[in-house]
Every structure is written in C-alpha cells, then in structure tokens.
C-alpha cells in the first residue's frame, strides 16, 4: 500500500511545479520557462489569470425589481403549472392553499391539510437526510468537486474530449470557452444559468456543452466557426424535471447518445435523450439523492454517489446496479481506469483511496455489474510531516477530488488539509499507476502553485500525445497546465523501488461488501 511517507518532500517555498521528466517533478521560479524542447508542446494552450476582484456573484435582480411593476395575477391553473415545474407537488398545494379566487373553499381547505402532511413528511425525511435542510447554494457547495465552490472565482472546468478547447464556469454565472485555434472567446450567459456546479462536453461532437445549473440542465449548441463572443440564449436547450434541482453532476455516455444528470434531492438519476428532450428515471430508493456521477471510459458502467453512506455502480446495458455501503461517510469522488475495469474512490471522513475491480461478463452473465465483493485500500493519505531545509511541512487528509489520465499512468489527487490543524495545507499529489497485470500505485510527487494559491479543480487533457497534461485551477483564479513527459506504456516508466513495490503488494482488505 502506498502512503505519503514514500513521497519525495514538497517543493521549496517560492518555487512552482513546472513539469515532469524522467519520472521526477521539476520546479522553478514563477516566471521560469520550460526548456526549449518542451515549449512547443504547450505553445497554444492559454494560461489564464482570473482574479476574484474582477467578478461578482450574480445578484437576485428579479426580487429587487419586483416592486417597480404593477401587480398582476395570472390564472390559477397557470400559477399551479408554474409551481409544479419549480417545486413539484408541494408547490401546487401551496398555490392552491393561498388562492384568492372565490368558490374554492373546499379545495383550499383540502390543499392546506395536504400541504401540512407534506411538510411533516418532508421534515421526517430531512431528519433522515440532513442535507435536505440546506439551501440550494449550500448543497451545491457541499457536493461540488471544487474545493471552495462558494468563494473561488472558478466553479467548474471541462476539457473538450477531442481538441485543445476548454470551458470555465465563473463566479458571476458566466461561462467562457477558450480554444487554442481561435482568438474568439465566447461568453455564455442565460437567465437560468445560475450556480453552475458542473460542465461536460458531448463526445464525438464539435461544440455541445452540458451545464448543471441550480434549476435545470442547459445544453449549449455552439458554432465552432462563429466569431460571436456572446452567443444567443436561443442556442441553449433547457432540460428540466420536477423535483430535480439543484443539479450537481453530469456525465455523457462515451458514445454521446445519452446524458446523465444527478441531484442530491432526487433519488432518481435521469437519463436524457437530448435530441428529443425526453428523460427516463433510474429510480432506486435509499441514499437520499445522487451527488456525483462518473461514466467509465469504455461506456459499460456508471458510478453514482449518494449523500448517505452508500454508493451504486450501474451497468449501462440492462441498467442494473450493485450497491456498496461504506463504513463512515458518503462517497466523495471517484474515477475509472481507461478500460473501465477498476474504480478508485474515496469516502468522506477517511484519508484513504479505495479500489474496486470489475469483471467483464458475456453470454448468460451479460448485464451484471461484476464488481468484486470487497474494496481494497491502495493508498494511505494520513497526515505526514516532511522535514525540509525550510522547516516542517504537514501534508495529508481527506481526498476531495481525483483525476486519472487517459493513458492510465498518472493519477492526480486533491488532498484537503485539516482546517483546525496549524500548518496543514491543501495540495495536489500525483501518483504513477499501473493497472495490469497487477494494479500498483507509486508515488510521483506534490504540485505547488504560486505563494498563497490553493488547488481548487483538476482535470487531465484527454488527448495529450507526449504523456499526460494536468490542468489545475487555483484559488487565485489562475489556470495552469503542468505536463508530464513520458513514453506511454502499460506501466510506469521507471521501475519501482523495492520499498514501494513491497508496500503496494501488501494491500489490506476492508469489509465494504456489495449488496445486489
């Protein structure tokens, strides 16, 4: 089992991580350039600096402007229809109970009693699932893959799967699209684009971007040849479903045919056919909602995390699932190996990385998930103190998010420090990985940004040819790209040291048993 004690010491203060070469992370000063041999590999990638001072959280203008307009009452059936779209059954009952129209005495009385019953059931449900008492913004912040979603400039980041193009969701609810082949930077804005939690580009498509918003899913259809910097809101499809908000996670099928969306308040995962705007609910009672989705690169399985101490893995042919209860808390994040045979995941409240392996079934067994019955701990990220020439540095804690590069040879992990522990810090740890014939996780090193910068989001470039390219969004608003130069193979480039090999072989089992 790999641990932080096997890692090399972090870079010295004042240095930043520049790149990896010969299995070593190399550092330098802030304005230091890459070697000339490597500069051409990153020449076209924009390095952004988006300070928080230049952005402002979107205000609720509709409330402040309402007194300026004359009061107008729509027909009751229109108000009920709008309440159904926004709040579901409770919204309709509330509208009926407060109706001022004459001749509705019995309907108002019945709606009032039914509303009281709904509120009692909701409070009972909220006692079982405390997250339901949170506001929408607090719920998004709690389940976002961004470390500080509420306070950071950059709230979501997404690479295009086939080209040097990425989207950045900002604090002011706008989205900017950067393309290395174009000087035009489209800015996407929509009245429903509030509190963006996640984004995902459609595979096998030039410019279709799905956005998880507070009240719906927006699907932007962008013309890659357009020179417009402000696409019309008519370019966005609105996908909404009663009771399915806020939306905190999205996942496209690798084929691009289906889109999944998840909400912590809805126990159903929605499978959208975007072309027809129709959806199918994948209902599974228990868990209190769905917080995070990850579709395996081979398209065979989907990880669905919940706010409770249980997560599910669905197979994407017959749509059956297996559930795994965890020991302490909910599944915080997860990522798949490139072939979909292994899932790495973490649990809130634990400083370890778990691994689940999956078998491929054919014939009569086809349609089963095929997960192993126990999850193995493959990395221990407990707090470790590093003695350096510049003093002690304490690194370790819970994992907030993970990213596995498309070659399957580098794994990046954001480790959150303990907020109450002095000197504890949030860092990005990078592992070298091997998935076959035996899975191994080997230490590579820690990444450091500018002084005072904390990592917020990480994502690997999906088609970097010279190894792997990790994009890090920092708390200062900077977006940097860190290349890992290596020759892609079935395993890490360097032979592991005997100590590391011995540690990775001694994987201990945890009783996380699957339940069909």
Coordinates of C-alpha atoms in Angstrom, one line a residue:
X1 CA 0.0 0.0 0.0
X2 CA 1.3 3.4 -1.0
X3 CA 1.5 6.2 1.6
X4 CA 2.6 9.8 1.8
X5 CA 5.7 8.8 3.7
X6 CA 7.1 7.3 0.5
X7 CA 6.7 10.7 -1.4
X8 CA 9.6 13.0 -2.0
X9 CA 9.5 16.2 0.0
X10 CA 7.3 19.0 -1.4
X11 CA 8.9 21.8 -3.5
X12 CA 10.6 24.6 -1.5
X13 CA 8.5 27.7 -0.8
X14 CA 8.6 30.2 -3.6
X15 CA 9.0 27.6 -6.3
X16 CA 6.2 26.3 -8.6
X17 CA 6.0 22.9 -10.3
X18 CA 6.8 23.2 -14.0
X19 CA 6.7 19.7 -15.5
X20 CA 7.7 16.1 -15.0
X21 CA 10.6 14.5 -16.9
X22 CA 12.4 11.2 -16.2
X23 CA 9.9 10.4 -13.5
X24 CA 10.8 13.5 -11.5
X25 CA 8.7 16.6 -10.9
X26 CA 10.9 19.7 -11.7
X27 CA 10.3 23.1 -10.1
X28 CA 11.4 26.6 -10.8
X29 CA 10.6 30.2 -10.1
X30 CA 7.3 31.8 -11.1
X31 CA 8.4 33.3 -14.4
X32 CA 10.8 30.5 -15.4
X33 CA 10.2 29.0 -18.8
X34 CA 10.1 25.3 -19.9
X35 CA 13.1 24.0 -21.7
X36 CA 13.1 24.9 -25.4
X37 CA 12.5 21.3 -26.4
X38 CA 9.2 21.3 -24.5
X39 CA 7.9 24.8 -25.1
X40 CA 6.4 23.8 -28.5
X41 CA 4.2 21.2 -26.8
X42 CA 2.3 23.9 -24.8
X43 CA 2.7 26.9 -27.0
X44 CA -1.0 27.1 -28.0
X45 CA -2.6 26.5 -24.5
X46 CA -3.8 29.7 -22.8
X47 CA -2.7 30.2 -19.2
X48 CA -5.5 32.2 -17.6
X49 CA -5.4 34.6 -14.7
X50 CA -9.0 35.4 -13.5
X51 CA -8.7 37.3 -10.2
X52 CA -11.8 37.3 -7.9
X53 CA -11.8 41.1 -7.7
X54 CA -12.9 41.3 -11.4
X55 CA -16.0 39.1 -10.8
X56 CA -19.1 39.5 -8.7
X57 CA -21.6 36.8 -7.7
X58 CA -24.8 37.2 -9.6
X59 CA -27.4 39.2 -7.7
X60 CA -31.1 38.2 -7.5
X61 CA -32.3 41.1 -9.6
X62 CA -35.8 39.8 -10.1
X63 CA -36.6 40.2 -6.4
X64 CA -35.3 43.8 -6.2
X65 CA -37.1 44.9 -9.4
X66 CA -40.5 43.3 -8.5
X67 CA -41.9 46.4 -6.6
X68 CA -41.4 48.6 -9.7
X69 CA -44.1 46.7 -11.6
X70 CA -47.9 46.7 -11.2
X71 CA -49.2 43.6 -9.5
X72 CA -50.6 41.1 -12.0
X73 CA -52.3 37.8 -11.1
X74 CA -52.2 35.0 -13.7
X75 CA -54.9 32.4 -13.9
X76 CA -54.8 29.8 -11.1
X77 CA -54.1 27.0 -13.5
X78 CA -51.1 28.8 -14.9
X79 CA -49.8 29.5 -11.4
X80 CA -50.2 25.9 -10.4
X81 CA -48.4 24.7 -13.6
X82 CA -45.5 27.1 -12.9
X83 CA -45.4 25.9 -9.3
X84 CA -45.4 22.2 -10.4
X85 CA -42.4 22.9 -12.7
X86 CA -40.5 24.8 -10.0
X87 CA -41.4 22.9 -6.7
X88 CA -43.4 19.9 -7.6
X89 CA -46.5 18.7 -5.6
X90 CA -45.7 20.9 -2.6
X91 CA -45.6 24.0 -4.8
X92 CA -49.0 23.2 -6.3
X93 CA -50.6 22.6 -2.8
X94 CA -49.1 25.9 -1.5
X95 CA -50.5 27.8 -4.5
X96 CA -54.0 26.3 -4.0
X97 CA -54.0 26.9 -0.3
X98 CA -53.2 30.6 -0.8
X99 CA -55.5 31.1 -3.8
X100 CA -57.7 34.3 -3.6
X101 CA -60.3 33.1 -6.2
X102 CA -63.8 32.7 -5.0
X103 CA -65.6 29.3 -4.9
X104 CA -62.5 27.3 -3.9
X105 CA -63.2 27.0 -0.2
X106 CA -63.1 23.2 -0.1
X107 CA -60.2 23.0 -2.5
X108 CA -58.2 25.5 -0.3
X109 CA -59.0 23.6 2.9
X110 CA -58.0 20.2 1.4
X111 CA -54.8 21.7 -0.1
X112 CA -54.0 23.2 3.4
X113 CA -54.3 19.8 5.1
X114 CA -52.4 18.0 2.3
X115 CA -49.7 20.7 2.5
X116 CA -49.4 20.2 6.3
X117 CA -49.0 16.4 5.7
X118 CA -46.3 17.0 3.0
X119 CA -44.4 19.3 5.3
X120 CA -44.5 16.8 8.1
X121 CA -43.2 14.1 5.8
X122 CA -40.6 16.4 4.5
X123 CA -39.4 17.2 8.0
X124 CA -39.3 13.5 8.8
X125 CA -37.3 12.9 5.6
X126 CA -35.0 15.8 6.4
X127 CA -34.2 14.2 9.8
X128 CA -33.0 11.1 8.0
X129 CA -31.1 13.0 5.4
X130 CA -29.8 16.3 6.9
X131 CA -28.6 17.7 3.6
X132 CA -32.2 18.3 2.6
X133 CA -32.3 21.2 5.1
X134 CA -29.5 23.0 3.3
X135 CA -30.2 25.8 0.8
X136 CA -29.6 25.1 -2.9
X137 CA -26.3 27.1 -2.8
X138 CA -25.0 25.3 0.3
X139 CA -26.0 22.0 -1.1
X140 CA -24.0 22.7 -4.3
X141 CA -21.0 23.8 -2.3
X142 CA -21.2 20.7 -0.1
X143 CA -21.2 18.3 -3.1
X144 CA -19.2 20.2 -5.7
X145 CA -15.8 18.8 -6.9
X146 CA -14.4 22.3 -6.4
X147 CA -12.7 22.7 -3.0
X148 CA -14.2 26.1 -2.3
X149 CA -17.1 26.4 -4.7
X150 CA -18.7 29.3 -2.9
X151 CA -15.7 31.5 -2.6
X152 CA -13.5 30.7 -5.6
X153 CA -13.5 32.5 -9.0
X154 CA -13.6 29.3 -11.0
X155 CA -16.5 27.0 -10.1
X156 CA -16.2 24.3 -12.8
X157 CA -13.8 23.3 -15.6
X158 CA -14.2 21.0 -18.6
X159 CA -11.8 19.9 -21.3
X160 CA -13.2 19.1 -24.8
X161 CA -12.6 15.4 -25.4
X162 CA -11.1 15.8 -28.8
X163 CA -9.3 19.2 -29.2
X164 CA -7.5 21.9 -27.3
X165 CA -10.6 23.6 -26.1
X166 CA -12.0 24.0 -22.6
X167 CA -14.8 25.8 -20.7
X168 CA -14.5 27.7 -17.4
X169 CA -17.6 28.5 -15.3
X170 CA -17.0 31.6 -13.2
X171 CA -18.3 33.2 -10.0
X172 CA -20.7 35.6 -11.9
X173 CA -22.6 32.6 -13.5
X174 CA -21.0 33.2 -16.9
X175 CA -19.0 30.5 -18.9
X176 CA -16.1 31.3 -21.1
X177 CA -14.8 29.0 -23.8
X178 CA -11.1 29.0 -24.8
X179 CA -9.8 27.5 -28.0
X180 CA -6.1 27.4 -28.9
X181 CA -7.1 27.6 -32.6
X182 CA -9.2 30.8 -32.2
X183 CA -8.7 34.2 -30.7
X184 CA -12.5 34.5 -30.1
X185 CA -13.6 33.8 -26.5
X186 CA -17.4 33.2 -26.4
X187 CA -19.0 34.1 -23.1
X188 CA -22.2 32.1 -22.4
X189 CA -25.0 33.7 -20.3
X190 CA -28.6 32.6 -19.7
X191 CA -31.2 33.7 -17.3
X192 CA -31.4 30.1 -16.0
X193 CA -27.6 29.7 -15.8
X194 CA -27.3 30.1 -12.0
X195 CA -24.9 28.4 -9.6
X196 CA -23.1 26.2 -12.1
X197 CA -21.9 23.1 -10.4
X198 CA -20.5 21.0 -13.3
X199 CA -20.0 21.0 -17.1
X200 CA -19.4 18.3 -19.7
X201 CA -18.7 18.4 -23.4
X202 CA -20.5 16.0 -25.6
X203 CA -18.2 13.3 -27.0
X204 CA -17.8 12.9 -30.8
X205 CA -19.3 16.4 -31.3
X206 CA -17.7 19.7 -32.1
X207 CA -19.3 22.1 -29.7
X208 CA -22.2 20.9 -27.5
X209 CA -21.7 21.7 -23.8
X210 CA -24.0 20.5 -21.0
X211 CA -24.1 22.7 -17.9
X212 CA -25.5 21.7 -14.5
X213 CA -27.4 24.7 -13.0
X214 CA -29.5 25.3 -9.9
X215 CA -32.9 24.7 -11.6
X216 CA -32.1 22.8 -14.7
X217 CA -29.6 21.4 -17.2
X218 CA -28.6 23.8 -20.1
X219 CA -27.2 22.3 -23.3
X220 CA -25.4 24.9 -25.3
X221 CA -25.1 24.3 -29.1
X222 CA -22.2 26.4 -30.2
X223 CA -21.0 27.1 -33.8
X224 CA -17.2 26.5 -33.7
X225 CA -16.8 28.7 -36.8
X226 CA -18.7 31.6 -35.3
X227 CA -16.9 34.8 -34.4
X228 CA -19.5 35.9 -32.0
X229 CA -18.3 36.5 -28.4
X230 CA -21.9 36.4 -27.0
X231 CA -24.0 33.5 -28.3
X232 CA -27.7 34.0 -28.1
X233 CA -29.6 32.3 -25.3
X234 CA -31.6 30.6 -28.1
X235 CA -28.5 28.4 -28.6
X236 CA -29.2 26.7 -25.3
X237 CA -31.7 23.8 -24.7
X238 CA -33.4 23.7 -21.3
X239 CA -33.7 20.3 -19.7
X240 CA -35.8 20.4 -16.5
X241 CA -37.7 17.9 -14.4
X242 CA -39.9 18.5 -11.4
X243 CA -38.0 17.9 -8.1
X244 CA -34.7 17.5 -9.9
X245 CA -32.8 20.6 -8.6
X246 CA -30.2 21.7 -7.9
X247 CA -28.2 19.6 -10.4
X248 CA -24.8 18.9 -9.1
X249 CA -23.3 16.4 -11.6
X250 CA -23.4 15.4 -15.3
X251 CA -22.0 12.6 -17.3
X252 CA -22.2 11.9 -21.1
X253 CA -22.0 8.4 -22.4
X254 CA -18.8 8.0 -24.4
X255 CA -20.9 7.4 -27.5
X256 CA -22.5 10.8 -26.9
X257 CA -26.1 9.4 -27.2
X258 CA -27.2 9.8 -23.6
X259 CA -26.7 12.4 -20.9
X260 CA -27.0 11.6 -17.1
X261 CA -27.9 14.2 -14.5
X262 CA -28.0 14.0 -10.8
X263 CA -29.5 16.0 -7.9
X264 CA -29.0 15.5 -4.1
X265 CA -32.7 15.9 -3.5
X266 CA -33.8 13.3 -6.1
X267 CA -33.2 9.6 -5.6
X268 CA -33.6 9.1 -9.3
X269 CA -30.8 9.5 -11.8
X270 CA -32.1 11.0 -15.0
X271 CA -31.1 9.6 -18.4
X272 CA -31.7 12.2 -21.1
X273 CA -32.1 11.8 -24.8
X274 CA -31.1 15.4 -25.6
X275 CA -32.3 15.4 -29.2
X276 CA -35.9 14.7 -28.0
X277 CA -35.6 16.4 -24.6
X278 CA -37.1 13.2 -23.0
X279 CA -35.7 11.5 -19.9
X280 CA -36.0 8.2 -18.1
X281 CA -35.7 7.9 -14.4
X282 CA -33.4 5.3 -13.0
X283 CA -35.1 5.0 -9.6
X284 CA -33.5 3.3 -6.7
X285 CA -34.9 4.1 -3.2
X286 CA -32.5 4.9 -0.4
X287 CA -29.5 7.1 -0.2
X288 CA -31.4 10.4 -0.2
X289 CA -30.4 11.5 -3.7
X290 CA -27.5 11.4 -6.1
X291 CA -24.5 13.7 -5.7
X292 CA -21.8 12.6 -8.2
X293 CA -21.7 10.7 -11.5
X294 CA -18.8 9.2 -13.4
X295 CA -19.2 7.2 -16.6
X296 CA -16.5 4.7 -17.3
X297 CA -14.4 5.4 -20.5
X298 CA -15.5 2.2 -22.1
X299 CA -19.1 3.1 -21.6
X300 CA -20.0 -0.1 -19.7
X301 CA -20.6 1.3 -16.1
X302 CA -21.6 4.4 -14.2
X303 CA -20.6 5.4 -10.6
X304 CA -23.5 7.1 -8.7
X305 CA -22.6 8.5 -5.3
X306 CA -25.3 9.5 -2.8
X307 CA -25.4 11.8 0.2
X308 CA -25.5 8.8 2.5
X309 CA -23.0 6.0 3.4
X310 CA -23.8 4.1 0.2
X311 CA -23.0 4.3 -3.5
X312 CA -24.0 2.4 -6.6
X313 CA -22.4 1.2 -9.8
X314 CA -24.8 0.7 -12.7
X315 CA -24.1 -1.3 -15.8
X316 CA -25.1 0.6 -18.9
X317 CA -26.7 -2.2 -21.0
X318 CA -29.6 -3.6 -18.9
X319 CA -29.3 -0.8 -16.3
X320 CA -29.0 -3.0 -13.3
X321 CA -26.9 -1.9 -10.3
X322 CA -24.9 -3.1 -7.3
X323 CA -24.7 -1.1 -4.1
X324 CA -21.8 -0.7 -1.7
X325 CA -22.4 0.6 1.8
X326 CA -19.3 2.4 3.2
X327 CA -18.1 2.4 6.8
X328 CA -18.0 6.1 7.8
X329 CA -19.4 8.5 5.3
X330 CA -20.6 9.1 1.8
X331 CA -18.5 8.5 -1.4
X332 CA -16.8 11.9 -2.1
X333 CA -15.3 11.3 -5.5
X334 CA -14.2 8.5 -7.9
X335 CA -12.6 7.9 -11.2
X336 CA -12.3 4.9 -13.6
X337 CA -9.3 3.3 -15.3
X338 CA -9.2 3.8 -19.1
X339 CA -10.5 0.3 -19.7
X340 CA -13.3 0.5 -17.1
X341 CA -12.0 -2.5 -15.2
X342 CA -11.1 -0.6 -12.0
X343 CA -12.8 2.1 -9.9
X344 CA -10.9 4.3 -7.4
X345 CA -13.0 6.1 -4.9
X346 CA -12.8 7.9 -1.6
X347 CA -15.1 8.3 1.4
X348 CA -15.8 11.4 3.3
X349 CA -14.1 11.3 6.7
X350 CA -11.3 8.8 5.7
X351 CA -7.8 9.6 4.5
X352 CA -7.5 6.6 2.1
X353 CA -8.1 5.6 -1.5
X354 CA -10.2 2.5 -2.2
X355 CA -10.1 0.3 -5.2
X356 CA -12.8 -1.9 -6.7
X357 CA -12.1 -4.3 -9.7
X358 CA -14.8 -5.4 -12.2
X359 CA -15.1 -8.4 -14.4
X360 CA -16.5 -8.4 -17.9
X361 CA -19.4 -10.8 -18.3
X362 CA -20.5 -12.3 -21.6
X363 CA -23.3 -14.7 -22.6
X364 CA -25.9 -15.5 -19.9
X365 CA -24.0 -13.4 -17.4
X366 CA -24.1 -10.3 -19.6
X367 CA -25.9 -7.4 -17.9
X368 CA -24.4 -7.9 -14.5
X369 CA -22.1 -5.3 -12.9
X370 CA -19.5 -7.8 -11.9
X371 CA -17.8 -5.9 -9.1
X372 CA -15.5 -7.5 -6.6
X373 CA -17.1 -8.1 -3.2
X374 CA -14.6 -6.2 -1.2
X375 CA -12.8 -2.9 -1.7
X376 CA -9.1 -2.7 -1.2
X377 CA -7.2 0.2 0.3
X378 CA -4.5 1.1 -2.1
X379 CA -3.2 4.4 -0.6
X380 CA -3.0 5.8 2.9
X381 CA -3.1 9.6 2.8
X382 CA -2.9 10.2 6.6
X383 CA -1.1 13.4 7.6
X384 CA 2.7 13.1 7.3
X385 CA 5.3 15.6 8.4
X386 CA 8.2 16.3 6.0
X387 CA 11.4 17.6 7.4
X388 CA 12.9 20.1 4.9
X389 CA 15.7 22.7 4.9
X390 CA 12.9 25.3 5.2
X391 CA 11.2 23.7 8.2
X392 CA 8.4 21.2 8.7
X393 CA 5.5 20.8 6.3
X394 CA 2.4 18.8 7.2
X395 CA 0.6 17.2 4.3
X396 CA -2.3 14.7 4.4
X397 CA -6.0 14.4 5.0
X398 CA -9.2 13.6 3.1
X399 CA -9.4 13.4 -0.7
X400 CA -11.7 16.0 -2.3
X401 CA -11.4 15.0 -6.0
X402 CA -9.4 12.7 -8.2
X403 CA -8.5 12.6 -11.9
X404 CA -6.9 9.6 -13.8
X405 CA -5.2 10.5 -17.1
X406 CA -6.4 8.7 -20.3
X407 CA -3.2 6.6 -20.6
X408 CA -3.8 5.2 -17.1
X409 CA -0.3 6.1 -15.9
X410 CA -0.8 9.2 -13.8
X411 CA -3.3 9.8 -11.0
X412 CA -3.8 13.3 -9.5
X413 CA -5.5 13.8 -6.2
X414 CA -6.5 16.9 -4.3
X415 CA -5.9 16.3 -0.6
X416 CA -7.6 18.7 1.8
X417 CA -5.7 19.6 4.9
X418 CA -7.3 19.6 8.3
X419 CA -8.7 23.1 8.8
X420 CA -8.2 23.0 12.6
X421 CA -4.6 21.8 12.3
X422 CA -2.0 24.6 12.2
X423 CA 0.3 24.4 9.1
X424 CA -2.0 21.9 7.3
X425 CA -2.5 22.7 3.6
X426 CA -4.5 21.6 0.6
X427 CA -2.2 20.0 -2.1
X428 CA -2.2 18.0 -5.3
X429 CA -0.5 14.7 -5.0
X430 CA 0.5 12.8 -8.2
X431 CA 0.9 9.0 -8.4
X432 CA 2.3 6.8 -11.1
X433 CA -0.1 4.0 -11.8
X434 CA -0.1 0.5 -13.4
X435 CA -3.4 -1.3 -14.0
X436 CA -2.1 -4.6 -15.4
X437 CA -1.0 -7.3 -14.9
X438 CA -1.2 -6.2 -11.2
X439 CA -2.6 -2.9 -10.0
X440 CA 0.1 -0.6 -8.5
X441 CA 0.1 2.9 -7.1
X442 CA 3.5 4.5 -6.9
X443 CA 4.5 8.0 -5.5
X444 CA 5.5 10.7 -8.0
X445 CA 5.4 14.0 -6.1
X446 CA 3.5 17.0 -4.9
X447 CA 2.5 20.0 -7.0
X448 CA 3.0 23.6 -5.8
X449 CA 1.5 26.8 -7.2
X450 CA 2.1 30.4 -6.6
X451 CA 2.6 31.6 -3.0
X452 CA -0.8 31.5 -1.2
X453 CA -2.5 29.6 -4.1
X454 CA -4.6 26.6 -3.1
X455 CA -5.8 24.0 -5.7
X456 CA -9.5 24.1 -6.5
X457 CA -10.1 21.8 -9.5
X458 CA -8.0 19.4 -11.5
X459 CA -8.5 17.8 -15.0
X460 CA -6.3 15.9 -17.4
X461 CA -6.2 16.8 -21.1
X462 CA -8.0 14.0 -22.9
X463 CA -5.6 13.7 -25.9
X464 CA -2.1 14.9 -24.9
X465 CA 0.3 13.0 -27.1
X466 CA 3.6 13.3 -25.2
X467 CA 2.4 11.7 -21.9
X468 CA -0.1 13.5 -19.7
X469 CA -1.2 17.1 -19.2
X470 CA -2.8 18.2 -15.9
X471 CA -4.8 21.4 -15.7
X472 CA -5.0 22.9 -12.2
X473 CA -7.4 25.7 -11.3
X474 CA -6.1 27.7 -8.3
X475 CA -7.8 29.8 -5.6
X476 CA -6.1 32.9 -7.1
X477 CA -8.1 32.5 -10.3
X478 CA -5.1 31.2 -12.3
X479 CA -5.5 28.2 -14.6
X480 CA -2.1 26.4 -15.2
X481 CA -1.1 23.4 -17.3
X482 CA 1.5 21.0 -16.0
X483 CA 2.9 18.5 -18.5
X484 CA 4.1 15.0 -17.6
X485 CA 6.5 13.9 -20.3
X486 CA 6.8 10.1 -20.6
X487 CA 6.5 7.4 -23.2
X488 CA 3.1 5.8 -22.7
X489 CA 3.3 2.1 -21.9
X490 CA 1.3 -0.5 -19.9
X491 CA 3.1 0.6 -16.7
X492 CA 5.0 3.5 -15.2
X493 CA 8.2 4.5 -16.9
X494 CA 10.6 3.8 -14.0
X495 CA 11.0 0.6 -12.1
X496 CA 9.5 1.0 -8.6
X497 CA 11.9 0.9 -5.7
X498 CA 11.8 -2.3 -3.6
X499 CA 10.2 -0.4 -0.7
X500 CA 7.4 0.9 -2.8
X501 CA 6.8 -2.5 -4.5
X502 CA 6.6 -4.2 -1.2
X503 CA 4.2 -1.6 0.1
X504 CA 1.9 -1.8 -2.9
X505 CA 1.8 -5.6 -2.6
X506 CA 0.6 -5.5 1.0
X507 CA -2.9 -4.3 0.2
X508 CA -5.3 -4.8 3.1
X509 CA -8.9 -5.6 2.7
X510 CA -11.8 -3.5 4.1
X511 CA -15.3 -5.0 4.7
X512 CA -17.1 -2.9 2.1
X513 CA -19.4 -5.7 0.9
X514 CA -21.5 -5.3 -2.2
X515 CA -25.2 -5.9 -2.0
X516 CA -27.2 -6.8 -5.0

